[in-house]
CSV table of N, CA, C and O in Angstrom, one decimal:
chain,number,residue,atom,x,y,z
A,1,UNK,N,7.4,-1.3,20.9
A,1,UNK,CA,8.1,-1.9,19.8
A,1,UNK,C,7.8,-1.1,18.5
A,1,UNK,O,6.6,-0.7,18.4
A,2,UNK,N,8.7,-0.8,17.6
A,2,UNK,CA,8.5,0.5,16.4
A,2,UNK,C,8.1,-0.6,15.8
A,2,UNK,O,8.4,-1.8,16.0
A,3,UNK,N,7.4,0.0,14.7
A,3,UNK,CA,6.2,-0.9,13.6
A,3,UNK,C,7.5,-0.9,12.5
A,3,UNK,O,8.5,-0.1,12.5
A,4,UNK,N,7.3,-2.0,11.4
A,4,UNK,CA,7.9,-1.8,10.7
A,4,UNK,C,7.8,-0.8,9.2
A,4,UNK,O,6.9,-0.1,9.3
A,5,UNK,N,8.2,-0.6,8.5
A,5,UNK,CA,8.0,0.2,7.1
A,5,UNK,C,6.8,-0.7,6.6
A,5,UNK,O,5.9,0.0,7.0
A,6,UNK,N,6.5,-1.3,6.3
A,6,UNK,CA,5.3,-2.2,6.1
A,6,UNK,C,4.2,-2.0,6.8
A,6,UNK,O,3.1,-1.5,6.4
A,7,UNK,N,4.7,-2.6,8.1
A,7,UNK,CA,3.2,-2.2,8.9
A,7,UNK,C,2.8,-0.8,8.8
A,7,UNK,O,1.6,-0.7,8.8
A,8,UNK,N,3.5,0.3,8.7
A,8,UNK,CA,3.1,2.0,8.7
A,8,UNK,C,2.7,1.7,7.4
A,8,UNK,O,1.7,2.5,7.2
A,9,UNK,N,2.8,1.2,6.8
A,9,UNK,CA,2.0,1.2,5.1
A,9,UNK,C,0.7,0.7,5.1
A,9,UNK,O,-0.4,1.1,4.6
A,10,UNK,N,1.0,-0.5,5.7
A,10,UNK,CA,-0.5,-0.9,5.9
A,10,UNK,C,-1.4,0.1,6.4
A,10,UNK,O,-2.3,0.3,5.6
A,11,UNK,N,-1.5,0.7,7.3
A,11,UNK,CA,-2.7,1.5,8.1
A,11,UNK,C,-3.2,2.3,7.4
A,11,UNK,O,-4.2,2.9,7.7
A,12,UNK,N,-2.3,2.6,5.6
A,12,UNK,CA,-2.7,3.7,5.1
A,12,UNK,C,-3.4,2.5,3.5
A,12,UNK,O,-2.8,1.8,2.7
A,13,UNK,N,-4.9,2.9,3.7
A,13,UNK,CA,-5.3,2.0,2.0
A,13,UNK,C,-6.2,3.0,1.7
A,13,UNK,O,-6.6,4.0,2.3
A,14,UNK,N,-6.4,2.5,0.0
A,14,UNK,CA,-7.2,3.4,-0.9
A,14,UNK,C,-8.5,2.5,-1.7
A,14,UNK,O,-8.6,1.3,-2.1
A,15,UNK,N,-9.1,3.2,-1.8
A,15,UNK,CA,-10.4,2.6,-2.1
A,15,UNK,C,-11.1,3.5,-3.0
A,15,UNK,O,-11.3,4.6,-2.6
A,16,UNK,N,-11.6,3.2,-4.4
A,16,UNK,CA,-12.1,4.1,-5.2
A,16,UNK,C,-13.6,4.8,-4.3
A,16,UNK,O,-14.0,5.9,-4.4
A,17,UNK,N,-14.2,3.6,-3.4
A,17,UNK,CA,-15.4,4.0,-3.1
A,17,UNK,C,-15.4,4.7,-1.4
A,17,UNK,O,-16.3,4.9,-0.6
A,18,UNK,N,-14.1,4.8,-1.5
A,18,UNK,CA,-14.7,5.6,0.0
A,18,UNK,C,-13.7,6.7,-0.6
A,18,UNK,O,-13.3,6.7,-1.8
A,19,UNK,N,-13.5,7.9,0.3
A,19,UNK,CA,-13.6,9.7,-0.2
A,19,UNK,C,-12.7,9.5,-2.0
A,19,UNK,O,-11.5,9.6,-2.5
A,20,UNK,N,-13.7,9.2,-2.4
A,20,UNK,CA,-13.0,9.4,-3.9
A,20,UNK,C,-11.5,8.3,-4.4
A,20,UNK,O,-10.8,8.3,-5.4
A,21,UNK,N,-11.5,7.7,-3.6
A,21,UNK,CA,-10.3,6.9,-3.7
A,21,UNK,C,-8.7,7.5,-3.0
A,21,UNK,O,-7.6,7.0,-3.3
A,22,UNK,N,-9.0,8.5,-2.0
A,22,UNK,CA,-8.0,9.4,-1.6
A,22,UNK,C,-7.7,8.6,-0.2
A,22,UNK,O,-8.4,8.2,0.8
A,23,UNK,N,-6.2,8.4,-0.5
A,23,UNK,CA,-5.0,7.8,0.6
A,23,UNK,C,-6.3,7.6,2.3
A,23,UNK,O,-6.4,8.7,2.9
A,24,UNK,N,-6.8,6.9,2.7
A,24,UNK,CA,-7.3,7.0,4.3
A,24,UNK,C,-6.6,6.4,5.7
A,24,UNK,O,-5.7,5.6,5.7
A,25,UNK,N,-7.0,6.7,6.4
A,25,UNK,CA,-6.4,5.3,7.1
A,25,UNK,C,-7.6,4.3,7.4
A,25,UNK,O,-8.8,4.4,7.6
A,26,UNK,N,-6.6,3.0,7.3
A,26,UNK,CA,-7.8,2.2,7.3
A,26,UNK,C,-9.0,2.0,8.3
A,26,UNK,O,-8.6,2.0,9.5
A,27,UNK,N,-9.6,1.8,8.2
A,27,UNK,CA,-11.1,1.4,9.0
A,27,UNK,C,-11.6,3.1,8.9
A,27,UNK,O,-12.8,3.2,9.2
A,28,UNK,N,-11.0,4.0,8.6
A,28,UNK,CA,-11.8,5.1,8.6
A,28,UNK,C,-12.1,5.7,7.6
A,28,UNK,O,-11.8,5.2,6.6
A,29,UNK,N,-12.8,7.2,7.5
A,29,UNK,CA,-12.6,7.9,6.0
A,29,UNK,C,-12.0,9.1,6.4
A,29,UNK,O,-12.2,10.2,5.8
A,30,UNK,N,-11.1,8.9,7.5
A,30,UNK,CA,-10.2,9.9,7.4
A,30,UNK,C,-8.8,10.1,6.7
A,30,UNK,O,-7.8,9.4,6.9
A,31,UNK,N,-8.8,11.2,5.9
A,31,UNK,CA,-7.6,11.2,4.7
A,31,UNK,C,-6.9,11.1,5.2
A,31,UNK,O,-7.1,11.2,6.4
A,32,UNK,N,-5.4,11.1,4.9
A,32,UNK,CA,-3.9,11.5,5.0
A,32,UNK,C,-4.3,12.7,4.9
A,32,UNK,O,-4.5,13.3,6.0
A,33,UNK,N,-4.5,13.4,3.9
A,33,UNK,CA,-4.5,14.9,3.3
A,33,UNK,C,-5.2,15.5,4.5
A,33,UNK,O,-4.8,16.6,4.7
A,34,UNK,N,-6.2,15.0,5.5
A,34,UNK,CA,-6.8,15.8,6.3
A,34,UNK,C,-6.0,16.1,7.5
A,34,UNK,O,-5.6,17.2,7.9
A,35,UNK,N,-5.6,14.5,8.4
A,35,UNK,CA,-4.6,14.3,9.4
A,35,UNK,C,-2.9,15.3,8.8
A,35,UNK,O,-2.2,15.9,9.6
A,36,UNK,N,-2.7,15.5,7.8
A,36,UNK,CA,-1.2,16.0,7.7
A,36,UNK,C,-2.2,17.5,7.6
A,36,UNK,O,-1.4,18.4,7.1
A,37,UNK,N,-3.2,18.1,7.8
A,37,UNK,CA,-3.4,20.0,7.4
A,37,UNK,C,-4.2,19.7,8.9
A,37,UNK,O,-4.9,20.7,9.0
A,38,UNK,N,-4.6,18.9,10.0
A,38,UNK,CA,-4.4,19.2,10.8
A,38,UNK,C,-3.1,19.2,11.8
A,38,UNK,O,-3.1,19.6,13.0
A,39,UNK,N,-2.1,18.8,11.3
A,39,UNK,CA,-1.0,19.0,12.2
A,39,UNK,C,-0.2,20.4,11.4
A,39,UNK,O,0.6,21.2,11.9
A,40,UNK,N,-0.5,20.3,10.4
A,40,UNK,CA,0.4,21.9,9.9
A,40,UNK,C,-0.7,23.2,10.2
A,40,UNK,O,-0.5,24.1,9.4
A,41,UNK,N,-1.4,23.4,11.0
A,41,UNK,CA,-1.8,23.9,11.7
A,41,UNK,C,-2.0,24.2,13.2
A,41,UNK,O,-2.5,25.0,13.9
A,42,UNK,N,-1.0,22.7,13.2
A,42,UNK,CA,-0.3,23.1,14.7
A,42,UNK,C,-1.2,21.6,16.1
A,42,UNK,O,-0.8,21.5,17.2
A,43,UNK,N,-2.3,20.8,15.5
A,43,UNK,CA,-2.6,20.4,16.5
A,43,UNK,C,-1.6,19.3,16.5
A,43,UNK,O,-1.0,19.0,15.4
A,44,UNK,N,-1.4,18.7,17.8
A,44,UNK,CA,-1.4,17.8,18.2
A,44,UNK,C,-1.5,16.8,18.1
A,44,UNK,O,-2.6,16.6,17.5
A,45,UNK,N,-0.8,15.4,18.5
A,45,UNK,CA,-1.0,14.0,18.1
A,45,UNK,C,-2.4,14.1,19.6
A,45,UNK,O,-3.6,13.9,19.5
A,46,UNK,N,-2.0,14.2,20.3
A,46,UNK,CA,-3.0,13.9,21.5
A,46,UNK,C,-3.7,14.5,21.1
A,46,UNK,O,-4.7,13.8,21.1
A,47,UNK,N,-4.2,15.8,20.5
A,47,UNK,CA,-5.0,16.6,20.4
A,47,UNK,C,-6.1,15.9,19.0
A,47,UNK,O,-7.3,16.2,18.9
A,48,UNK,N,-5.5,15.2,18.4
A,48,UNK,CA,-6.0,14.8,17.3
A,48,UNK,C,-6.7,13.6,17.4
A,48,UNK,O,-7.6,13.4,16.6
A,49,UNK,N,-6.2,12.3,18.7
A,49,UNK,CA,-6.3,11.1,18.8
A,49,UNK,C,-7.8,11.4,20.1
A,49,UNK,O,-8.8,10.7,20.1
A,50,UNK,N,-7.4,12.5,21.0
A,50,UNK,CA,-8.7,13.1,21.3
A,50,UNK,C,-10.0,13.2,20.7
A,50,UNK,O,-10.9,12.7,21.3
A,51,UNK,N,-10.4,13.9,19.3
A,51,UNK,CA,-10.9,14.3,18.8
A,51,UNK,C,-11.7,12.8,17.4
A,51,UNK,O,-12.7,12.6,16.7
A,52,UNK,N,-10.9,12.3,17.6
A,52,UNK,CA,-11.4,10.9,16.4
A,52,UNK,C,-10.7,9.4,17.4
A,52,UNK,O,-9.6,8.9,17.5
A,53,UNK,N,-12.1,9.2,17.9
A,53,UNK,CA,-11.5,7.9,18.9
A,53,UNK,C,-11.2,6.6,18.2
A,53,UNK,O,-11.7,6.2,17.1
A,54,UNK,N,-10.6,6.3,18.6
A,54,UNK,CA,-9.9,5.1,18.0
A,54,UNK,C,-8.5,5.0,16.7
A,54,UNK,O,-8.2,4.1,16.0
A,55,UNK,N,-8.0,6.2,16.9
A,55,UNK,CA,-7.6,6.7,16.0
A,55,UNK,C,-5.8,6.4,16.6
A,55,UNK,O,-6.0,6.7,17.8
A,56,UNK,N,-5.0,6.2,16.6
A,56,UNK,CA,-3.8,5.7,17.3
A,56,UNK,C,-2.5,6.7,16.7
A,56,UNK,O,-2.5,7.2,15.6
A,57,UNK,N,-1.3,6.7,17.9
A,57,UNK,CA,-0.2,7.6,17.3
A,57,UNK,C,0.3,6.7,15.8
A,57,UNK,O,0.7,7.2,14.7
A,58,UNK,N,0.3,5.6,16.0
A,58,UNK,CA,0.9,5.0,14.8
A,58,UNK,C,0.0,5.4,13.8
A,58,UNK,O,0.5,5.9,12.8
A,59,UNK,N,-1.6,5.3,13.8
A,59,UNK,CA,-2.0,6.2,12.9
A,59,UNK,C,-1.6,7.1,12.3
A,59,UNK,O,-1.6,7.0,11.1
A,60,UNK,N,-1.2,8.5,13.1
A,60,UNK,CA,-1.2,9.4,12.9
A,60,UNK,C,0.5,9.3,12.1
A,60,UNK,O,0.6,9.9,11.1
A,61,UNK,N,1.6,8.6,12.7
A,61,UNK,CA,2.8,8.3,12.0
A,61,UNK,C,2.7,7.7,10.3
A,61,UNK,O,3.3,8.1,9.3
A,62,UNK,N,2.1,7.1,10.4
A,62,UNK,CA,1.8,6.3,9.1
A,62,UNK,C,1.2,7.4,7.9
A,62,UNK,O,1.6,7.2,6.8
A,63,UNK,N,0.6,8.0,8.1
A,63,UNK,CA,0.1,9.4,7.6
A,63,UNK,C,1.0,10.4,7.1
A,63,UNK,O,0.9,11.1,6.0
A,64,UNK,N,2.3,10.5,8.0
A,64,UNK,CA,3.3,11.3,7.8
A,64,UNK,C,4.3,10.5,6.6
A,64,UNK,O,4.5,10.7,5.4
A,65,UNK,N,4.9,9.1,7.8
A,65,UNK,CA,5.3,8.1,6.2
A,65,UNK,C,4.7,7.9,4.7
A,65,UNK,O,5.3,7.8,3.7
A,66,UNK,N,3.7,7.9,5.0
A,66,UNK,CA,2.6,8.0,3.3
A,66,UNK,C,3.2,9.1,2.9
A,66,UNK,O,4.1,8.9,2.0
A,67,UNK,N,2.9,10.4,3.2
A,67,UNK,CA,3.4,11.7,2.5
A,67,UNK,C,4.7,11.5,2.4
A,67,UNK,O,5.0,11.5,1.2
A,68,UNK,N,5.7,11.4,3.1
A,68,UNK,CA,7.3,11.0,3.1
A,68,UNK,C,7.5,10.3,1.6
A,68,UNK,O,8.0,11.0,0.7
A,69,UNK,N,7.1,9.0,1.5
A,69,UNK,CA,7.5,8.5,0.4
A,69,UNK,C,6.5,8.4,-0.7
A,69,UNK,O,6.8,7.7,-1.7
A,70,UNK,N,5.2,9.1,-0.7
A,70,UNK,CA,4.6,9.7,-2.0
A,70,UNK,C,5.0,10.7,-2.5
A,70,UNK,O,4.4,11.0,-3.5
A,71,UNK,N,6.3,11.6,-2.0
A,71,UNK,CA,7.1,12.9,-2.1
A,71,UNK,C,8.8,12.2,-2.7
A,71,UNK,O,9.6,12.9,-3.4
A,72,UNK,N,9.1,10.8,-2.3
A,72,UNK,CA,10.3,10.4,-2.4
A,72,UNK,C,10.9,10.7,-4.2
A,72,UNK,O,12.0,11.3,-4.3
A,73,UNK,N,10.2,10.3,-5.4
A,73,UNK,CA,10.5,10.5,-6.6
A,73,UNK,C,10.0,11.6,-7.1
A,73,UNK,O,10.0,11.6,-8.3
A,74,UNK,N,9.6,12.4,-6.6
A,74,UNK,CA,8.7,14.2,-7.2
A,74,UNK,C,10.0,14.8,-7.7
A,74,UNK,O,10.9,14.6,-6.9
A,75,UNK,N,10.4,15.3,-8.5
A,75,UNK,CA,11.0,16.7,-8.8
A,75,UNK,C,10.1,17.5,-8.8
A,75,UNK,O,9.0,17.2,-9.2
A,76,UNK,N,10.4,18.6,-8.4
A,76,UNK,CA,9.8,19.9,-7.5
A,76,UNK,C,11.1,21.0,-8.9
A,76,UNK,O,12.3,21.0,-9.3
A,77,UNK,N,9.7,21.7,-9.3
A,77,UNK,CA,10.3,22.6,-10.2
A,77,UNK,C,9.9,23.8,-9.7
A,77,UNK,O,8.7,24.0,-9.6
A,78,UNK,N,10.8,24.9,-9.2
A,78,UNK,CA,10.6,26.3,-8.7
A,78,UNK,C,9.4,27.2,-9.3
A,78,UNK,O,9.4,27.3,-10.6
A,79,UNK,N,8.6,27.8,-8.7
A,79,UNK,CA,7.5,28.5,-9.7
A,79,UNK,C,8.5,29.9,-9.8
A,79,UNK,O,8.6,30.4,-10.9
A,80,UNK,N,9.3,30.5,-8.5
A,80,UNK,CA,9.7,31.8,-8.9
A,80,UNK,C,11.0,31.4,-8.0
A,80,UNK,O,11.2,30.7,-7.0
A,81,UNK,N,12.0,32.4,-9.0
A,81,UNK,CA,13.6,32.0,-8.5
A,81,UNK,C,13.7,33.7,-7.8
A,81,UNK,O,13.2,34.7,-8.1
A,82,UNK,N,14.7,33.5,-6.9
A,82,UNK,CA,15.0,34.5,-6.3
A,82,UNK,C,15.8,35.3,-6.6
A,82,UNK,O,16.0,36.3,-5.8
């Protein structure tokens, strides 16, 4: 059954006192920022869910949604035009 937009929100909370207050998923201190620069590096959901047990694909989805819609209102200004 697909989670809803909520539920993917939930899995992702912030806490000033755990890594500096930076996006985690919950129950762990693993960032967003870390889970999204190991997949743009190429690993794997299995390869990832291997490596930090207890850690779930919806985890790892919820991670991607966080960045999705913390990017939704950004204007993005070109540093160099072509």
């Amino acid at each position: 059954m697909a989670m809803t937009e909520k539920q993917i929100l939930q899995c992702i909370v912030m806490n000033p006192n755990v890594m500096v207050g930076k996006p985690v998923i919950k129950g762990t201190r693993l960032t967003v920022e870390y889970i999204l620069g190991l997949l743009a590096q190429g690993a794997t959901h299995e390869e990832i869910i291997a490596e930090y047990q207890g850690l779930t694909v919806e985890d790892i989805q919820a991670c991607l949604f966080f960045a999705t819609k913390s990017l939704e209102n950004i204007d993005f200004m070109p540093l160099a035009t072509e």
